Short mmCIF file of C-alpha atoms in Angstrom, two decimals:
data_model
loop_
_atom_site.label_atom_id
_atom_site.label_comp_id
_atom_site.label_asym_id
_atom_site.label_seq_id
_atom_site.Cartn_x
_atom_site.Cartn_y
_atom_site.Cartn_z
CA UNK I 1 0.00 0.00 0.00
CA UNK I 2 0.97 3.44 -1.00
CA UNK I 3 2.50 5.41 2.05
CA UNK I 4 1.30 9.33 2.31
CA UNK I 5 4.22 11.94 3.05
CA UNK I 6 2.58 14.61 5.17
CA UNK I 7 3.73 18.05 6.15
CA UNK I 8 5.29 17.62 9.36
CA UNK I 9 4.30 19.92 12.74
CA UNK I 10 7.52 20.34 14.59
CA UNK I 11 5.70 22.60 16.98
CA UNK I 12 2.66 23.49 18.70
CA UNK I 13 2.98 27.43 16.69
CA UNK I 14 3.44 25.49 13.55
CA UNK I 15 0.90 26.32 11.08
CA UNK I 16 2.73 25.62 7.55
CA UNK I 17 6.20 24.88 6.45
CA UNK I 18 8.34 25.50 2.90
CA UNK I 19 9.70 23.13 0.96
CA UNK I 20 13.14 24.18 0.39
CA UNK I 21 14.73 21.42 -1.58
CA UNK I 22 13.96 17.29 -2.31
CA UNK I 23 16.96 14.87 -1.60
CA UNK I 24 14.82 12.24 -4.12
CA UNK I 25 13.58 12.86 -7.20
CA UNK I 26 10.21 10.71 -8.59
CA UNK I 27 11.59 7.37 -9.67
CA UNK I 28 14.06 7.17 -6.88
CA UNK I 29 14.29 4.58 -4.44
CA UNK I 30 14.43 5.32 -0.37
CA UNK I 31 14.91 3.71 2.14
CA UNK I 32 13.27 4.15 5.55
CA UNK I 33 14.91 6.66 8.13
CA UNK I 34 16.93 8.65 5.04
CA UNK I 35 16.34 12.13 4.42
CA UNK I 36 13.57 12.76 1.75
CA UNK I 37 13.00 16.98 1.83
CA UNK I 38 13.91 19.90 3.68
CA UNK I 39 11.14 22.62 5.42
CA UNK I 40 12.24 25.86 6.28
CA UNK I 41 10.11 27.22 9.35
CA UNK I 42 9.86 30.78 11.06
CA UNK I 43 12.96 29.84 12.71
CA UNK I 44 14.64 26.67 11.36
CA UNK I 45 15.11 24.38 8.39
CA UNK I 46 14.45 20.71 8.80
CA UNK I 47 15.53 17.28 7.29
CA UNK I 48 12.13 15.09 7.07
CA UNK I 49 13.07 11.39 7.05
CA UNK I 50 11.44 8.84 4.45
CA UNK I 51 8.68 6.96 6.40
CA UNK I 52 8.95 3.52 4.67
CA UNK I 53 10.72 2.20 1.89
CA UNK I 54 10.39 2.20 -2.04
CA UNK I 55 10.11 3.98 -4.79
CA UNK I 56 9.24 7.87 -4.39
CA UNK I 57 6.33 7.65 -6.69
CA UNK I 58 4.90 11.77 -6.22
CA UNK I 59 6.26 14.75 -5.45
CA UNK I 60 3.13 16.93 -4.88
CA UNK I 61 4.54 20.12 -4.69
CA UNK I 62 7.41 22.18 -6.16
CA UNK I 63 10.34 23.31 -4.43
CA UNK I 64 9.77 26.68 -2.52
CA UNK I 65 5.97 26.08 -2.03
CA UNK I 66 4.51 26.96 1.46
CA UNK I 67 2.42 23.96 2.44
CA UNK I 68 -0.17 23.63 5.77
CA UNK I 69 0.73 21.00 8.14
CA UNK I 70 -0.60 17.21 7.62
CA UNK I 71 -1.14 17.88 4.01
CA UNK I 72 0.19 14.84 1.88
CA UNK I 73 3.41 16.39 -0.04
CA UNK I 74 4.78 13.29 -1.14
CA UNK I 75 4.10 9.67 -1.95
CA UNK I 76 5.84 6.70 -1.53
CA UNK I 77 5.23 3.37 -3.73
CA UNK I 78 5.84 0.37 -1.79
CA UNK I 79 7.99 -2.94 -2.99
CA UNK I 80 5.44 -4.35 -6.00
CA UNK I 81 3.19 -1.68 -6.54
CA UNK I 82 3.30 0.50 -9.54
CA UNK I 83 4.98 4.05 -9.25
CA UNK I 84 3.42 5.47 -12.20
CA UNK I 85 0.09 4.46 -11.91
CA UNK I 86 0.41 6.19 -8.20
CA UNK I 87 2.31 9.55 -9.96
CA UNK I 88 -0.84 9.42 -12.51
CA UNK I 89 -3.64 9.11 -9.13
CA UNK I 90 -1.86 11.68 -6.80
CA UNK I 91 -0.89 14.02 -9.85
CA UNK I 92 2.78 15.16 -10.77
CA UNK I 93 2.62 18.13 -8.54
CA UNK I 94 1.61 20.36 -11.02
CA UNK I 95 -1.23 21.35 -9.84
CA UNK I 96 -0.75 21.66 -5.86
CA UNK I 97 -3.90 20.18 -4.21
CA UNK I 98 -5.83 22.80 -1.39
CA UNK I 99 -3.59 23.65 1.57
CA UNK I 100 -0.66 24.80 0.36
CA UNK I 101 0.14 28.04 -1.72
CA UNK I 102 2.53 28.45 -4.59
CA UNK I 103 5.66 30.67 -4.80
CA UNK I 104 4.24 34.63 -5.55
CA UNK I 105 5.25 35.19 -8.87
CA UNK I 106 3.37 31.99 -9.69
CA UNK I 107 -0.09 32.97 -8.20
CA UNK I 108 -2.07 34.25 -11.14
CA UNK I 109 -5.99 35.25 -10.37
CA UNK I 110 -8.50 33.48 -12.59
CA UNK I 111 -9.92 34.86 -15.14
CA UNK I 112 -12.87 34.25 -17.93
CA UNK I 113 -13.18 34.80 -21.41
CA UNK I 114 -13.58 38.72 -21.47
CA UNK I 115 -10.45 39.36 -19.51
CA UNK I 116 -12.53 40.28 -16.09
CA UNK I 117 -11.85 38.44 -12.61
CA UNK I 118 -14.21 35.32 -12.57
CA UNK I 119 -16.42 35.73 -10.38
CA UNK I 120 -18.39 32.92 -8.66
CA UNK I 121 -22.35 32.39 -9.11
CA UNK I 122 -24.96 33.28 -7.14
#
């Protein structure tokens, strides 16, 4: 069974961390207890340790994105199960899933055919 990556809380302040860097790329095998990321907080960056073993199937988010704690950032494909068929369920991390917020000059508001905001329905 697929293993879930979540954003860490390393304290009881901690609302959200960054992801500053992956040690793994998608494809990649781990091993249990070896660094996988890096999270910068308010005060500190930290090494997050690989929770099982196998084959880092998803990388949810890009480097430098700001995500809320406990939301899955990564996933892991255990010994016999299929990587990209995981990648292809979680996503590639191009579009970041509610929770976490991309780098600024990313963030682009939505907008509709004429050029105007969208705005929702009533």
């Amino acid at each position: 069974m697929a293993v879930e990556v979540t954003m860490p809380k390393f304290g009881l302040t901690m609302q959200e961390g960054t992801i500053q860097r992956y040690f793994k790329a998608p494809g990649e095998s781990v091993r249990a207890g070896e660094p996988l990321y890096e999270v910068e907080t308010e005060k500190v960056l930290y090494e997050v340790e690989a929770p099982a073993s196998g084959t880092l199937a998803a990388a949810l988010f890009p480097e430098g994105a700001t995500v809320e704690c406990g939301v899955v950032i990564a996933v892991i494909a255990e010994s016999g199960e299929d990587a990209a068929a995981l990648s292809a369920r979680y996503g590639d991390g191009a579009a970041p899933a509610a929770g976490a917020t991309a780098p600024a000059a990313a963030v682009a508001p939505p907008r509709n055919g004429d050029g105007a905001s969208a705005a929702p329905s009533a």
